[in-house]
Coordinates of C-alpha atoms and ligand atoms in Angstrom, one line a residue:
X1 CA -0.8 -7.3 160.3
X2 CA 3.0 -7.2 160.1
X3 CA 5.1 -9.4 157.9
X4 CA 6.3 -11.3 161.0
X5 CA 3.0 -12.7 162.2
X6 CA 0.4 -14.4 160.1
X7 CA -3.1 -15.6 160.4
X8 CA -3.8 -19.3 160.0
X9 CA -6.9 -21.5 160.2
X10 CA -6.8 -22.8 163.8
X11 CA -7.7 -26.3 162.7
X12 CA -5.7 -26.8 159.5
X13 CA -2.9 -24.3 159.8
X14 CA -3.7 -23.0 156.3
X15 CA -3.0 -19.3 155.8
X16 CA -6.1 -17.0 156.0
X17 CA -4.6 -13.6 155.4
X18 CA -7.9 -11.9 154.9
X19 CA -9.4 -13.0 158.2
X20 CA -10.0 -10.2 160.7
X21 CA -9.0 -11.2 164.3
X22 CA -11.2 -8.4 165.7
X23 CA -14.3 -9.7 163.9
X24 CA -13.9 -13.5 164.2
X25 CA -15.9 -16.0 162.4
X26 CA -16.8 -18.7 165.0
X27 CA -17.0 -21.3 162.2
X28 CA -13.4 -20.6 161.2
X29 CA -11.4 -19.5 164.1
X30 CA -7.9 -18.2 163.3
X31 CA -4.6 -18.4 165.2
X32 CA -1.7 -16.0 165.0
X33 CA 1.6 -17.7 164.2
X34 CA 5.0 -16.1 164.2
X35 CA 7.1 -18.1 161.7
X36 CA 10.8 -18.2 162.6
X37 CA 10.3 -16.6 166.0
X38 CA 13.1 -17.6 168.4
X39 CA 13.6 -17.0 172.1
X40 CA 15.9 -19.1 174.2
X41 CA 15.4 -20.3 177.8
X42 CA 18.5 -18.3 178.7
X43 CA 17.0 -15.1 177.2
X44 CA 13.7 -15.7 179.1
X45 CA 15.6 -16.3 182.4
X46 CA 17.6 -13.1 181.9
X47 CA 14.5 -11.0 181.5
X48 CA 11.7 -9.6 183.7
X49 CA 8.5 -8.1 182.5
X50 CA 5.5 -10.4 182.7
X51 CA 3.7 -11.0 179.4
X52 CA 6.0 -8.8 177.3
X53 CA 9.0 -10.9 178.5
X54 CA 7.8 -13.3 175.8
X55 CA 7.1 -10.6 173.1
X56 CA 8.8 -12.6 170.3
X57 CA 6.2 -15.4 170.8
X58 CA 3.2 -13.1 171.5
X59 CA 3.3 -10.1 169.2
X60 CA 6.8 -9.6 167.7
X61 CA 5.5 -6.9 165.3
X62 CA 4.3 -4.5 167.9
X63 CA 6.7 -1.6 168.1
X64 CA 8.4 -1.5 171.5
X65 CA 6.8 1.1 173.7
X66 CA 3.3 0.6 172.2
X67 CA 2.3 -1.9 174.8
X68 CA -0.8 -1.1 176.8
X69 CA 0.3 -2.6 180.0
X70 CA -0.7 -2.5 183.7
X71 CA 2.2 -4.8 184.8
X72 CA 0.3 -8.0 184.2
X73 CA 1.8 -11.5 184.6
X74 CA 4.7 -12.5 186.9
X75 CA 2.1 -14.3 189.1
X76 CA 3.3 -16.4 192.0
X77 CA 3.6 -20.2 192.2
X78 CA 2.7 -21.2 195.7
X79 CA 3.6 -24.6 197.2
X80 CA 0.6 -25.7 199.3
X81 CA 0.9 -28.8 201.4
X82 CA -2.6 -28.2 202.9
X83 CA -4.1 -28.3 199.5
X84 CA -2.0 -31.4 198.5
X85 CA -3.5 -33.2 201.6
X86 CA -7.0 -32.0 200.6
X87 CA -6.6 -33.1 197.0
X88 CA -4.9 -36.4 198.0
X89 CA -1.8 -35.7 195.8
X90 CA 1.8 -36.0 197.0
X91 CA 2.6 -32.4 195.9
X92 CA 0.4 -29.6 194.8
X93 CA 1.3 -26.0 193.8
X94 CA -1.0 -23.3 192.6
X95 CA -0.3 -20.6 190.1
X96 CA -2.3 -17.7 191.2
X97 CA -3.6 -15.6 188.3
X98 CA -5.8 -13.7 190.7
X99 CA -2.7 -11.6 191.4
X100 CA -3.0 -9.8 188.0
X101 CA -3.9 -6.1 187.9
X102 CA -7.7 -6.6 187.6
X103 CA -7.7 -9.8 189.6
X104 CA -7.9 -12.4 186.9
X105 CA -5.8 -14.1 184.2
X106 CA -7.7 -12.2 181.5
X107 CA -5.2 -9.3 181.8
X108 CA -2.6 -11.4 180.0
X109 CA -4.6 -11.7 176.9
X110 CA -6.1 -8.2 177.2
X111 CA -2.7 -6.4 177.3
X112 CA -1.9 -8.0 173.9
X113 CA -5.3 -7.6 172.3
X114 CA -5.7 -4.0 173.4
X115 CA -2.2 -3.1 172.3
X116 CA -2.8 -4.6 168.9
X117 CA -6.2 -3.0 168.6
X118 CA -4.8 0.5 169.3
X119 CA -1.9 -0.2 166.9
X120 CA -4.4 -1.0 164.2
X121 CA -6.5 2.1 164.9
X122 CA -9.6 0.5 166.4
X123 CA -11.6 2.8 168.6
X124 CA -14.4 0.8 170.2
X125 CA -13.6 -2.5 171.8
X126 CA -16.2 -4.9 173.0
X127 CA -16.7 -8.2 174.7
X128 CA -19.4 -10.5 176.0
X129 CA -18.4 -11.6 179.5
X130 CA -19.3 -13.5 182.6
X131 CA -17.5 -10.6 184.4
X132 CA -13.8 -11.0 184.4
X133 CA -13.1 -10.2 180.7
X134 CA -15.4 -7.2 181.1
X135 CA -13.4 -5.9 184.1
X136 CA -10.1 -6.5 182.3
X137 CA -11.2 -4.9 179.0
X138 CA -12.6 -1.9 180.9
X139 CA -9.2 -1.3 182.6
X140 CA -7.0 -1.8 179.5
X141 CA -9.3 0.3 177.3
X142 CA -9.1 3.2 179.8
X143 CA -5.4 2.8 179.9
X144 CA -5.2 2.9 176.1
X145 CA -7.6 5.9 175.8
X146 CA -10.1 3.8 173.9
X147 CA -13.8 3.1 174.4
X148 CA -15.0 -0.2 175.8
X149 CA -18.5 -1.8 175.6
X150 CA -19.1 -4.8 177.8
X151 CA -22.1 -7.1 177.5
X152 CA -22.8 -9.3 180.5
X153 CA -25.7 -11.6 181.5
X154 CA -28.2 -9.8 183.7
X155 CA -28.5 -11.3 187.2
X156 CA -25.6 -13.7 186.7
X157 CA -22.5 -11.5 187.0
X158 CA -20.8 -11.0 190.3
X159 CA -21.2 -7.4 191.4
X160 CA -17.5 -6.8 192.1
X161 CA -16.8 -7.6 188.4
X162 CA -19.6 -5.4 187.1
X163 CA -18.4 -2.6 189.4
X164 CA -14.9 -2.8 188.1
X165 CA -16.1 -2.4 184.5
X166 CA -18.3 0.5 185.4
X167 CA -15.6 2.2 187.5
X168 CA -13.1 2.0 184.7
X169 CA -15.6 3.8 182.4
X170 CA -16.9 1.0 180.1
X171 CA -20.3 1.2 178.7
X172 CA -21.9 -1.7 180.5
X173 CA -24.9 -3.5 179.1
X174 CA -26.7 -6.3 181.0
X175 CA -28.6 -8.4 178.6
X176 CA -31.6 -10.4 179.6
X177 CA -30.1 -13.7 178.6
X178 CA -27.1 -15.9 179.4
X179 CA -23.5 -15.6 178.4
X180 CA -24.0 -17.6 175.3
X181 CA -26.7 -15.2 174.1
X182 CA -24.5 -12.2 174.9
X183 CA -21.6 -13.8 173.0
X184 CA -23.7 -14.5 169.9
X185 CA -24.9 -10.9 169.9
X186 CA -21.4 -9.4 170.3
X187 CA -20.0 -11.6 167.5
X188 CA -22.7 -10.3 165.2
X189 CA -21.9 -6.7 166.2
X190 CA -18.2 -7.2 165.4
X191 CA -19.0 -8.9 162.1
X192 CA -21.2 -5.9 161.2
X193 CA -18.3 -3.6 161.9
X194 CA -19.8 -1.8 164.9
X195 CA -17.1 -2.8 167.3
X196 CA -13.7 -4.6 167.6
X197 CA -14.1 -7.9 169.5
X198 CA -11.6 -8.8 172.2
X199 CA -13.1 -12.0 173.5
X200 CA -10.8 -15.0 173.3
X201 CA -12.2 -15.8 169.9
X202 CA -9.8 -13.1 169.0
X203 CA -6.4 -14.9 168.5
X204 CA -4.4 -12.0 170.1
X205 CA -6.0 -12.8 173.4
X206 CA -4.8 -16.4 173.0
X207 CA -1.3 -15.2 172.4
X208 CA -1.2 -13.4 175.7
X209 CA -2.7 -16.2 177.6
X210 CA 0.0 -18.6 176.4
X211 CA 2.3 -16.8 178.8
X212 CA 0.7 -18.5 181.7
X213 CA 2.3 -21.7 180.5
X214 CA 5.6 -20.1 179.4
X215 CA 6.0 -18.4 182.8
X216 CA 5.1 -21.6 184.7
X217 CA 7.8 -23.5 182.8
X218 CA 10.4 -20.9 183.6
X219 CA 9.4 -20.8 187.2
X220 CA 9.8 -24.6 187.4
X221 CA 13.3 -24.4 185.9
X222 CA 12.0 -25.8 182.6
X223 CA 11.1 -29.1 184.3
X224 CA 7.4 -29.5 183.5
X225 CA 4.9 -30.9 186.1
X226 CA 3.1 -34.1 185.4
X227 CA -0.3 -32.4 185.4
X228 CA -1.6 -28.9 184.7
X229 CA -5.2 -28.6 186.0
X230 CA -7.3 -25.6 185.1
X231 CA -11.0 -24.5 185.0
X232 CA -12.6 -24.4 181.6
X233 CA -15.5 -22.3 180.3
X234 CA -15.3 -20.7 176.9
X235 CA -12.0 -22.7 176.3
X236 CA -9.7 -19.8 175.5
X237 CA -7.3 -21.0 178.1
X238 CA -7.5 -24.6 176.9
X239 CA -6.6 -23.4 173.4
X240 CA -3.8 -21.1 174.6
X241 CA -2.2 -23.8 176.8
X242 CA -2.1 -26.4 174.0
X243 CA -0.6 -23.8 171.6
X244 CA 1.9 -22.7 174.3
X245 CA 3.1 -26.3 175.0
X246 CA 3.4 -27.0 171.2
X247 CA 5.6 -23.9 170.8
X248 CA 7.6 -24.6 173.9
X249 CA 8.5 -28.1 172.6
X250 CA 9.3 -26.8 169.1
X251 CA 11.6 -24.2 170.6
X252 CA 13.4 -26.9 172.5
X253 CA 12.4 -25.5 175.9
X254 CA 10.9 -28.9 177.0
X255 CA 10.8 -32.4 175.8
X256 CA 8.0 -33.8 177.8
X257 CA 4.5 -32.2 177.9
X258 CA 2.5 -32.1 181.1
X259 CA -1.0 -33.6 180.9
X260 CA -3.6 -30.9 180.6
X261 CA -6.7 -31.4 182.7
X262 CA -9.6 -29.1 181.9
X263 CA -12.3 -28.9 184.6
X264 CA -15.8 -27.8 184.1
X265 CA -18.8 -27.2 186.4
X266 CA -21.2 -30.2 186.1
X267 CA -24.0 -27.9 185.0
X268 CA -21.9 -26.3 182.3
X269 CA -19.9 -29.2 180.9
X270 CA -20.3 -29.6 177.2
X271 CA -16.5 -30.0 176.7
X272 CA -16.4 -32.8 179.3
X273 CA -19.3 -34.5 177.6
X274 CA -17.6 -34.1 174.2
X275 CA -14.4 -35.6 175.6
X276 CA -16.4 -38.7 176.7
X277 CA -17.2 -39.1 173.0
X278 CA -13.7 -38.6 171.8
X279 CA -14.5 -35.0 170.9
X280 CA -16.8 -36.2 168.1
X281 CA -18.9 -33.0 168.3
X282 CA -19.9 -30.3 170.8
X283 CA -23.5 -30.3 172.0
X284 CA -24.3 -26.9 173.5
X285 CA -26.2 -27.0 176.9
X286 CA -28.1 -24.4 178.9
X287 CA -25.6 -23.7 181.6
X288 CA -26.2 -23.5 185.3
X289 CA -23.6 -23.3 188.1
X290 CA -22.8 -21.3 191.2
X291 CA -19.4 -20.6 189.5
X292 CA -20.8 -17.9 187.3
X293 CA -17.5 -17.2 185.6
X294 CA -17.7 -20.6 183.8
X295 CA -21.5 -20.6 183.3
X296 CA -21.1 -21.2 179.6
X297 CA -22.9 -23.7 177.5
X298 CA -21.6 -23.2 174.0
X299 CA -17.8 -22.6 174.3
X300 CA -16.6 -20.6 171.3
X301 CA -13.0 -22.0 171.2
X302 CA -14.0 -25.6 171.2
X303 CA -12.5 -26.3 167.8
X304 CA -9.1 -25.1 168.8
X305 CA -9.1 -26.5 172.3
X306 CA -9.2 -30.1 171.3
X307 CA -5.7 -30.5 169.9
X308 CA -3.9 -29.6 173.2
X309 CA -6.0 -32.1 175.1
X310 CA -5.2 -34.8 172.6
X311 CA -1.5 -34.0 172.2
X312 CA -0.9 -34.1 176.0
X313 CA -3.0 -37.2 176.7
X314 CA -5.2 -34.7 178.6
X315 CA -8.5 -35.2 180.3
X316 CA -11.7 -33.2 180.6
X317 CA -13.9 -33.7 183.6
X318 CA -16.8 -32.1 185.4
X319 CA -17.2 -31.4 189.2
X320 CA -20.4 -30.4 190.8
X321 CA -21.1 -27.2 192.6
X322 CA -20.8 -28.7 196.1
X323 CA -17.3 -30.0 195.1
X324 CA -16.4 -26.5 193.8
X325 CA -17.5 -24.8 197.0
X326 CA -15.8 -27.3 199.2
X327 CA -12.5 -26.9 197.2
X328 CA -12.9 -23.1 197.4
X329 CA -13.3 -23.3 201.2
X330 CA -10.1 -25.4 201.3
X331 CA -8.2 -22.9 199.0
X332 CA -9.5 -20.0 201.1
X333 CA -8.7 -21.7 204.4
X334 CA -5.1 -22.3 203.2
X335 CA -4.7 -18.5 203.2
X336 CA -4.5 -18.3 199.4
X337 CA -8.1 -17.7 198.4
X338 CA -9.7 -17.6 194.9
X339 CA -13.1 -17.1 193.3
X340 CA -15.4 -20.2 192.9
X341 CA -14.7 -21.0 189.2
X342 CA -11.0 -21.0 189.9
X343 CA -11.4 -23.6 192.6
X344 CA -12.8 -26.1 190.0
X345 CA -9.1 -26.8 189.3
X346 CA -8.5 -28.0 192.9
X347 CA -11.8 -29.9 192.9
X348 CA -10.7 -31.5 189.6
X349 CA -7.3 -32.5 191.0
X350 CA -9.0 -34.1 193.9
X351 CA -11.3 -36.1 191.7
X352 CA -8.4 -37.2 189.5
X353 CA -6.4 -38.4 192.5
X354 CA -9.4 -40.2 194.0
X355 CA -10.0 -42.1 190.8
X356 CA -6.3 -43.0 190.5
X357 CA -5.7 -40.9 187.4
X358 CA -3.2 -38.7 189.2
X359 CA -0.8 -41.3 190.6
X360 CA 1.3 -41.2 193.7
X361 CA 4.5 -39.1 193.2
X362 CA 3.1 -37.1 190.4
X363 CA 3.6 -33.3 190.5
X364 CA 0.5 -31.3 190.1
X365 CA 0.0 -27.6 189.3
X366 CA -3.5 -26.1 189.7
X367 CA -4.3 -22.8 188.1
X368 CA -6.3 -20.3 190.1
X369 CA -7.8 -18.0 187.6
X370 CA -9.4 -15.2 189.7
X371 CA -9.1 -13.4 193.1
X372 CA -11.1 -14.3 196.2
X373 CA -12.7 -10.8 196.2
X374 CA -14.2 -11.4 192.8
X375 CA -17.3 -13.0 194.1
X376 CA -18.0 -12.0 197.8
X377 CA -21.7 -12.8 197.5
X378 CA -21.0 -16.5 197.0
X379 CA -18.3 -16.6 199.7
X380 CA -20.6 -15.1 202.3
X381 CA -23.5 -17.2 201.3
X382 CA -21.4 -20.4 201.7
X383 CA -20.2 -19.4 205.1
X384 CA -23.6 -18.3 206.3
X385 CA -25.0 -21.7 205.3
X386 CA -27.3 -20.3 202.6
X387 CA -26.0 -22.6 199.9
X388 CA -26.7 -25.9 201.8
X389 CA -24.4 -27.9 204.0
X390 CA -21.0 -26.3 204.4
X391 CA -18.3 -28.3 206.2
X392 CA -16.1 -25.2 206.7
X393 CA -18.9 -22.7 207.4
X394 CA -17.5 -19.7 209.3
X395 CA -20.3 -17.2 209.6
X396 CA -19.7 -13.7 211.0
X397 CA -21.8 -12.9 214.2
X398 CA -23.4 -9.6 215.1
X399 CA -23.5 -8.4 218.7
X400 CA -24.6 -5.3 220.6
X401 CA -21.8 -2.8 221.2
X402 CA -21.1 -4.1 224.7
X403 CA -18.0 -5.7 226.2
X404 CA -19.6 -8.8 227.6
X405 CA -21.4 -9.5 224.3
X406 CA -18.2 -9.1 222.4
X407 CA -16.4 -11.5 224.8
X408 CA -19.1 -14.0 224.4
X409 CA -18.9 -13.8 220.7
X410 CA -15.2 -14.3 220.7
X411 CA -15.6 -17.4 222.9
X412 CA -18.1 -18.8 220.6
X413 CA -21.1 -18.3 222.9
Ligands
F0G1 N1 -11.9 -18.9 185.5 C1 -12.4 -17.6 185.6 C2 -12.3 -16.9 186.9 C3 -13.0 -17.0 184.4 O1 -13.5 -15.8 184.5 C4 -13.1 -17.8 183.2 C5 -13.8 -17.2 182.1 C6 -12.6 -19.1 183.2 C7 -12.0 -19.6 184.4 C8 -12.7 -19.9 182.0 O2 -11.7 -19.6 181.1 O3 -13.2 -19.2 179.1 O4 -10.7 -19.5 178.9 O5 -12.2 -21.4 179.4 N2 -14.3 -16.1 182.1 C9 -14.8 -15.4 180.9 C10 -15.3 -14.0 181.2 C11 -15.8 -16.2 180.1 O6 -16.1 -13.4 180.5 O7 -14.7 -13.4 182.1 P1 -12.0 -19.9 179.5

């Protein structure tokens, strides 16, 4: 740890200098703070460089040149009138994190955590994952020349994500249990000193993920939207976005905060359930949803995710699998495309508009967290009608290799 950054209790802000970010204690999560860090809007506007454009607010103590980077960040903001019509909002833009090097937002946190891990001399990095964190860790560890161990739930991880991890050379372990079981095991391994943990319980991951919000604010000319809607699983993003907005206001970048809206899948919604009880407690559930990326029943970052929701008059809601698949079909049909979990954000915006919480004239940004190609099994199953009624079903057809048969197929016969 450098003199510039310090570890603090995520809930109380009290210094905890002896905490190890790479072996987190889930009962006392820590944040990294950078006292006295400054960065002006003008400096940001004058720079390029994705996550590391914000280095003063992310890891100011990392020597320049030591970044383990694959050119992450700088993701597009896409105005989408078709999706605004679908959601019933006057305006809707998406920030597409699927455009990151490994196809998900995880790369933002991973560049920071892996850079810091290598700087500190860690050799074996590990994560539990529903797939995207695994793919990201595998790529960044390879880039860094370090070893990666990824632990994913057997039979509940999209094959494209597992194949990414394997391709990049990670040791891949499929546990016969769900994500929450895998997470518990990896936390224990890290506490025992076997591996360095780079899940979002590690505060360096959170530092990188803050840049989603920083970059969004810069892209909007420092004029925040009314709503920022995102899918929520393990709650690393929820924690990161609250911290980012707090810092952006403290730096004088913005005066008004957007309302955060965290959207969960109905079968994996302990945060939404907790919100309904004013965050009195978190009651873990056995999670089930088609959106395997957010199939999480005991989110580790719950204690530090609450503040951001409170401070922004935020909301947490749940949408069912049918709504997620319908929103995904709309996102895909708009030519943008994203994986199922990502589209919970658009389904959530639609639900908020329908119930009058998003009001006419309000500006909405939806976060798309992962690329369309992350979960081809689910996309095809939807379009082939194997997941139940599908309003936008568009199944491929197979024909003999004959001209008339092809003509017939093109004419829909
Ligand atoms: N969207 C996608 C595509 C994800 O992969 C995840 C989490 C989330 C949303 C939820 O983000 O956990 O910060 O609330 N995926 C993790 C993984 C759990 O292992 O890849 P969160």
